[in-house]
Coordinates of C-alpha atoms and ligand atoms in Angstrom, one line a residue:
X1 CA 30.0 -57.2 27.8
X2 CA 28.6 -54.5 25.5
X3 CA 29.9 -54.0 22.0
X4 CA 30.3 -50.6 20.5
X5 CA 30.4 -50.3 16.7
X6 CA 32.6 -47.5 15.5
X7 CA 31.4 -46.5 12.0
X8 CA 33.9 -44.5 9.9
X9 CA 33.1 -43.1 6.5
X10 CA 36.4 -42.7 4.6
X11 CA 37.0 -40.9 1.3
X12 CA 40.7 -40.5 0.4
X13 CA 41.8 -40.7 4.0
X14 CA 45.2 -42.4 3.6
X15 CA 46.9 -39.6 5.5
X16 CA 44.5 -39.5 8.4
X17 CA 43.6 -43.2 8.9
X18 CA 46.7 -44.5 10.7
X19 CA 46.5 -41.8 13.3
X20 CA 42.8 -42.2 13.6
X21 CA 43.1 -45.9 14.3
X22 CA 45.9 -45.4 16.8
X23 CA 44.0 -42.6 18.7
X24 CA 40.6 -44.3 18.7
X25 CA 42.1 -47.7 19.8
X26 CA 43.8 -45.9 22.7
X27 CA 40.5 -44.2 23.6
X28 CA 38.5 -47.4 23.7
X29 CA 41.0 -49.1 26.0
X30 CA 39.8 -46.6 28.6
X31 CA 36.2 -47.8 28.4
X32 CA 35.3 -50.4 31.1
X33 CA 32.5 -52.9 30.3
X34 CA 32.6 -52.6 26.5
X35 CA 34.5 -53.9 23.6
X36 CA 34.5 -52.3 20.2
X37 CA 34.5 -53.1 16.5
X38 CA 35.5 -50.8 13.7
X39 CA 33.4 -50.6 10.5
X40 CA 35.3 -48.6 7.9
X41 CA 33.4 -47.6 4.8
X42 CA 35.7 -46.7 1.9
X43 CA 33.5 -44.4 -0.2
X44 CA 35.2 -45.0 -3.5
X45 CA 38.6 -43.6 -2.5
X46 CA 41.2 -43.1 -5.2
X47 CA 44.3 -43.1 -2.9
X48 CA 45.7 -45.9 -0.7
X49 CA 42.7 -45.9 1.7
X50 CA 41.6 -49.5 0.6
X51 CA 45.2 -50.8 1.1
X52 CA 45.2 -49.4 4.7
X53 CA 41.8 -51.0 5.4
X54 CA 43.1 -54.4 3.9
X55 CA 46.0 -54.4 6.3
X56 CA 43.9 -53.3 9.3
X57 CA 41.5 -56.2 8.6
X58 CA 44.4 -58.6 8.5
X59 CA 46.1 -57.4 11.7
X60 CA 43.1 -56.6 13.9
X61 CA 40.0 -58.8 14.0
X62 CA 38.0 -56.0 15.4
X63 CA 38.4 -54.2 12.0
X64 CA 36.0 -54.8 9.2
X65 CA 35.6 -52.7 6.1
X66 CA 33.5 -52.2 3.0
X67 CA 34.6 -50.5 -0.3
X68 CA 32.1 -48.9 -2.5
X69 CA 32.4 -49.2 -6.3
X70 CA 32.5 -45.4 -6.6
X71 CA 32.0 -42.3 -4.5
X72 CA 28.4 -42.4 -3.2
X73 CA 28.7 -39.7 -0.5
X74 CA 29.2 -39.7 3.2
X75 CA 25.5 -40.3 3.9
X76 CA 25.5 -43.5 1.9
X77 CA 28.7 -44.6 3.7
X78 CA 27.1 -44.0 7.1
X79 CA 24.1 -46.1 6.1
X80 CA 26.2 -49.0 4.8
X81 CA 28.3 -48.9 8.1
X82 CA 25.2 -49.0 10.2
X83 CA 23.7 -51.8 8.2
X84 CA 26.7 -53.9 8.9
X85 CA 27.3 -52.9 12.5
X86 CA 26.7 -55.6 15.1
X87 CA 27.1 -53.6 18.2
X88 CA 24.7 -52.9 21.1
X89 CA 25.7 -49.2 20.5
X90 CA 26.8 -47.5 17.3
X91 CA 28.8 -44.4 16.9
X92 CA 29.7 -42.4 13.8
X93 CA 33.1 -40.8 13.6
X94 CA 34.9 -38.9 10.9
X95 CA 38.3 -40.3 9.9
X96 CA 40.1 -37.0 10.3
X97 CA 39.9 -36.9 14.2
X98 CA 37.7 -33.9 14.1
X99 CA 35.4 -35.9 16.4
X100 CA 37.5 -36.3 19.6
X101 CA 38.0 -39.9 20.6
X102 CA 38.3 -38.9 24.2
X103 CA 34.5 -38.3 24.2
X104 CA 33.7 -42.0 23.5
X105 CA 34.0 -43.0 27.2
X106 CA 31.6 -40.3 28.3
X107 CA 29.2 -41.1 25.5
X108 CA 29.1 -44.8 26.5
X109 CA 28.6 -43.9 30.1
X110 CA 25.6 -41.7 29.2
X111 CA 23.9 -44.2 26.9
X112 CA 24.5 -47.2 29.1
X113 CA 23.7 -45.7 32.5
X114 CA 21.8 -42.5 32.2
X115 CA 18.8 -43.8 30.3
X116 CA 19.4 -41.8 27.1
X117 CA 19.1 -43.5 23.8
X118 CA 21.7 -41.3 22.2
X119 CA 24.6 -39.2 23.3
X120 CA 25.8 -36.7 20.7
X121 CA 28.7 -34.2 20.4
X122 CA 27.7 -30.6 20.1
X123 CA 30.4 -28.6 18.3
X124 CA 30.6 -25.3 20.2
X125 CA 32.6 -23.2 17.7
X126 CA 34.0 -23.2 14.2
X127 CA 37.5 -22.2 15.0
X128 CA 39.9 -22.9 12.1
X129 CA 37.1 -22.9 9.5
X130 CA 37.1 -20.6 6.5
X131 CA 35.0 -17.4 7.1
X132 CA 32.6 -17.8 4.1
X133 CA 31.8 -21.3 5.1
X134 CA 31.0 -20.3 8.7
X135 CA 28.7 -17.5 7.6
X136 CA 26.9 -19.6 5.0
X137 CA 26.5 -22.6 7.4
X138 CA 25.1 -20.4 10.2
X139 CA 22.6 -18.9 7.8
X140 CA 21.6 -22.3 6.5
X141 CA 20.9 -23.7 10.0
X142 CA 18.8 -20.6 10.8
X143 CA 16.7 -21.2 7.8
X144 CA 16.3 -24.9 8.2
X145 CA 15.3 -24.6 11.9
X146 CA 12.6 -22.1 11.0
X147 CA 11.1 -24.2 8.2
X148 CA 11.6 -27.8 9.1
X149 CA 10.2 -28.0 12.6
X150 CA 13.0 -30.5 13.4
X151 CA 15.8 -30.0 15.9
X152 CA 18.7 -29.4 13.5
X153 CA 21.0 -26.8 14.9
X154 CA 24.5 -25.4 14.1
X155 CA 27.1 -27.8 15.6
X156 CA 24.7 -30.7 15.9
X157 CA 26.6 -33.1 13.6
X158 CA 26.9 -36.8 12.9
X159 CA 29.2 -37.6 15.9
X160 CA 26.8 -39.5 18.1
X161 CA 26.5 -42.9 19.9
X162 CA 23.1 -44.5 19.8
X163 CA 21.6 -47.6 21.2
X164 CA 20.3 -50.5 19.1
X165 CA 16.7 -49.3 19.1
X166 CA 17.6 -45.9 17.6
X167 CA 20.1 -47.5 15.2
X168 CA 17.4 -49.8 13.9
X169 CA 15.0 -46.9 13.5
X170 CA 17.5 -45.0 11.4
X171 CA 17.9 -48.1 9.2
X172 CA 14.1 -48.2 8.7
X173 CA 14.3 -44.9 6.8
X174 CA 15.5 -46.3 3.5
X175 CA 15.2 -43.2 1.3
X176 CA 17.8 -42.7 -1.4
X177 CA 18.5 -39.1 -0.8
X178 CA 19.6 -39.2 2.8
X179 CA 20.1 -36.1 5.0
X180 CA 21.4 -37.8 8.2
X181 CA 21.0 -34.9 10.5
X182 CA 17.3 -34.7 9.5
X183 CA 16.9 -38.4 9.9
X184 CA 18.4 -38.4 13.4
X185 CA 16.0 -35.7 14.3
X186 CA 13.0 -37.4 12.6
X187 CA 13.4 -40.7 14.4
X188 CA 13.3 -38.9 17.8
X189 CA 14.5 -40.7 21.0
X190 CA 16.2 -39.0 23.9
X191 CA 19.5 -37.4 23.1
X192 CA 22.0 -35.8 25.5
X193 CA 24.3 -33.2 23.9
X194 CA 27.8 -33.0 25.2
X195 CA 29.8 -29.9 24.0
X196 CA 33.3 -30.1 22.4
X197 CA 35.6 -27.6 20.7
X198 CA 36.2 -27.7 17.0
X199 CA 39.6 -29.1 16.1
X200 CA 41.3 -28.9 12.7
X201 CA 41.7 -32.0 10.5
X202 CA 44.7 -34.1 11.5
X203 CA 45.8 -34.6 7.9
X204 CA 44.4 -34.5 4.4
X205 CA 41.8 -32.0 3.1
X206 CA 38.1 -31.5 3.6
X207 CA 36.0 -33.3 0.9
X208 CA 33.4 -30.5 0.8
X209 CA 33.6 -27.7 -1.7
X210 CA 31.2 -24.7 -1.3
X211 CA 29.3 -26.1 -4.2
X212 CA 28.8 -29.5 -2.6
X213 CA 27.8 -27.9 0.7
X214 CA 25.2 -25.8 -1.2
X215 CA 23.8 -29.0 -2.8
X216 CA 23.8 -30.7 0.6
X217 CA 21.9 -27.7 2.1
X218 CA 19.2 -27.8 -0.6
X219 CA 18.9 -31.6 -0.1
X220 CA 18.4 -31.0 3.7
X221 CA 15.6 -28.4 3.1
X222 CA 13.8 -30.4 0.3
X223 CA 14.0 -33.7 2.3
X224 CA 12.3 -32.3 5.4
X225 CA 10.2 -29.4 4.3
X226 CA 7.5 -28.4 1.8
X227 CA 7.8 -24.7 2.7
X228 CA 9.6 -23.9 -0.7
X229 CA 6.4 -25.1 -2.5
X230 CA 4.2 -22.8 -0.4
X231 CA 6.5 -19.8 -1.2
X232 CA 4.9 -19.6 -4.6
X233 CA 1.5 -19.5 -3.0
X234 CA 2.5 -16.7 -0.6
X235 CA 4.1 -14.7 -3.4
X236 CA 1.0 -15.2 -5.6
X237 CA -1.3 -14.0 -2.8
X238 CA 0.9 -10.9 -2.2
X239 CA 0.8 -10.0 -5.9
X240 CA -3.1 -10.3 -5.9
X241 CA -3.2 -8.0 -2.8
X242 CA -0.9 -5.5 -4.5
X243 CA -3.1 -5.5 -7.6
X244 CA -6.2 -4.8 -5.4
X245 CA -4.4 -2.0 -3.5
X246 CA -3.3 -0.3 -6.8
X247 CA -6.8 -0.7 -8.3
X248 CA -8.5 0.8 -5.2
X249 CA -6.0 3.7 -5.0
X250 CA -6.6 4.6 -8.6
X251 CA -10.4 4.4 -8.2
X252 CA -10.4 6.4 -4.9
X253 CA -8.2 9.2 -6.2
X254 CA -10.9 9.7 -8.9
X255 CA -8.5 8.9 -11.8
X256 CA -10.5 5.8 -12.8
X257 CA -8.8 2.5 -13.5
X258 CA -7.4 3.1 -17.0
X259 CA -4.0 3.3 -18.8
X260 CA -0.9 2.2 -17.0
X261 CA -2.5 1.6 -13.5
X262 CA -4.9 -0.8 -15.3
X263 CA -2.1 -2.6 -17.1
X264 CA -0.1 -3.0 -13.9
X265 CA -3.1 -4.2 -12.0
X266 CA -3.9 -6.8 -14.6
X267 CA -0.3 -8.0 -14.8
X268 CA 0.0 -8.4 -11.1
X269 CA -3.4 -10.1 -10.8
X270 CA -2.8 -12.6 -13.6
X271 CA 0.7 -13.5 -12.4
X272 CA -0.6 -13.7 -8.8
X273 CA -3.3 -16.2 -9.7
X274 CA -0.9 -18.2 -11.9
X275 CA 1.6 -18.5 -9.0
X276 CA -1.1 -19.4 -6.6
X277 CA -2.1 -22.4 -8.8
X278 CA 1.6 -23.4 -9.4
X279 CA 1.9 -23.5 -5.6
X280 CA -1.1 -25.9 -5.4
X281 CA 0.5 -28.2 -8.0
X282 CA 3.7 -27.9 -5.9
X283 CA 1.9 -29.0 -2.8
X284 CA 0.5 -32.1 -4.5
X285 CA 4.0 -32.9 -5.8
X286 CA 5.6 -32.5 -2.4
X287 CA 3.0 -34.8 -0.8
X288 CA 3.7 -37.4 -3.4
X289 CA 7.5 -36.9 -2.9
X290 CA 7.2 -37.5 0.9
X291 CA 5.0 -40.6 0.3
X292 CA 7.6 -42.0 -2.2
X293 CA 10.1 -42.0 0.6
X294 CA 8.0 -44.6 2.4
X295 CA 9.0 -43.4 5.8
X296 CA 7.6 -45.3 8.8
X297 CA 4.4 -43.7 10.0
X298 CA 5.5 -43.9 13.6
X299 CA 8.5 -45.2 15.6
X300 CA 7.9 -47.2 18.8
X301 CA 10.3 -46.6 21.6
X302 CA 8.8 -49.0 24.2
X303 CA 5.8 -51.3 24.5
X304 CA 4.1 -52.0 27.8
X305 CA 1.7 -54.9 28.7
X306 CA 2.0 -56.7 25.4
Ligands
UDP1 N1 33.5 -38.6 3.4 C1 32.9 -39.6 2.7 N2 32.5 -39.4 1.5 C2 32.5 -38.2 0.9 C3 33.0 -37.1 1.6 C4 33.5 -37.3 2.9 O1 32.9 -40.8 3.2 O2 32.0 -38.1 -0.3 C5 34.0 -38.8 4.8 C6 35.4 -38.3 5.0 O3 36.4 -39.2 4.7 C7 35.4 -38.0 6.5 C8 34.0 -37.5 6.8 O4 33.2 -38.0 5.7 O5 35.7 -39.1 7.3 C9 33.9 -36.0 6.9 O6 34.4 -35.4 5.7 P1 35.2 -34.1 5.8 O7 36.2 -34.1 6.9 O8 35.8 -33.9 4.4 O9 34.1 -33.0 6.1 P2 34.2 -31.7 7.0 O10 34.7 -32.2 8.4 O11 35.1 -30.8 6.3 O12 32.8 -31.2 7.1
MG2 MG1 36.4 -33.2 8.7

């Protein structure tokens, strides 16, 4: 019989956890051919989350949990959960029931019978979310898709069930600053997306402020792209071109290159050259930054004839 590890990052989720446990337990009853284990990761909660996890571990032997010494962030909690998961399949779920437990059965069917390595939920809408957050999130995903060359779209979140091979590959990326959506996309493997509608949190409040979301967005871009470092180069080149155009215009109109046009030309030229070299330094730094993450050079999905 297959085992599915349900990994749940929890930060101050005392209000949501009891209902989460009840709803997910009921949903896994419906799955034939698989049993489940729960790995709850208490990410430094300051409410009664640890007490709830203690009592779950006492009453249900499928429930195990880890408590962090402080709040390390959802990405760290997901990593710790995956490290401790023993299942043939692993699925990440938020504790607030925004990831519908009813999809677990279909996800298991897809990964166990359709030949996919991963089955992920695709959130089709953002109903119930605050307007500013929706606008900023959409803009962020547009930018990140353009500059990162990885498949990270709006609605492609962390709710996904993956097989052991993919889970082990995710664990191989040991970088400290973890942007999970980028990591899932980086490791590759065949993923089937199944759509679901956004639901509001069952209880409690979102842990993300606009500020923390902004930091998370910057993390995502910097972890998977060196485009920001090349921006300085492009700006530098544009300034040099502008200097040349102004210089040529002054000369062609017969005014000679003196006075204010000369000054503007020199300022643009010198700044342009400076920015260009800053960009070169940035490129070296970004290469070094990627190297320091020690990511695997390739990931094998299957070997034949060995
Ligand atoms: N979470 C966490 N650590 C944090 C923030 C959030 O483990 O520092 C957990 C949280 O308990 C929940 C999941 O990550 O299970 C998603 O968080 P939340 O619902 O606040 O995010 P949103 O759905 O608003 O994006
Ligand atoms: Mg949520």
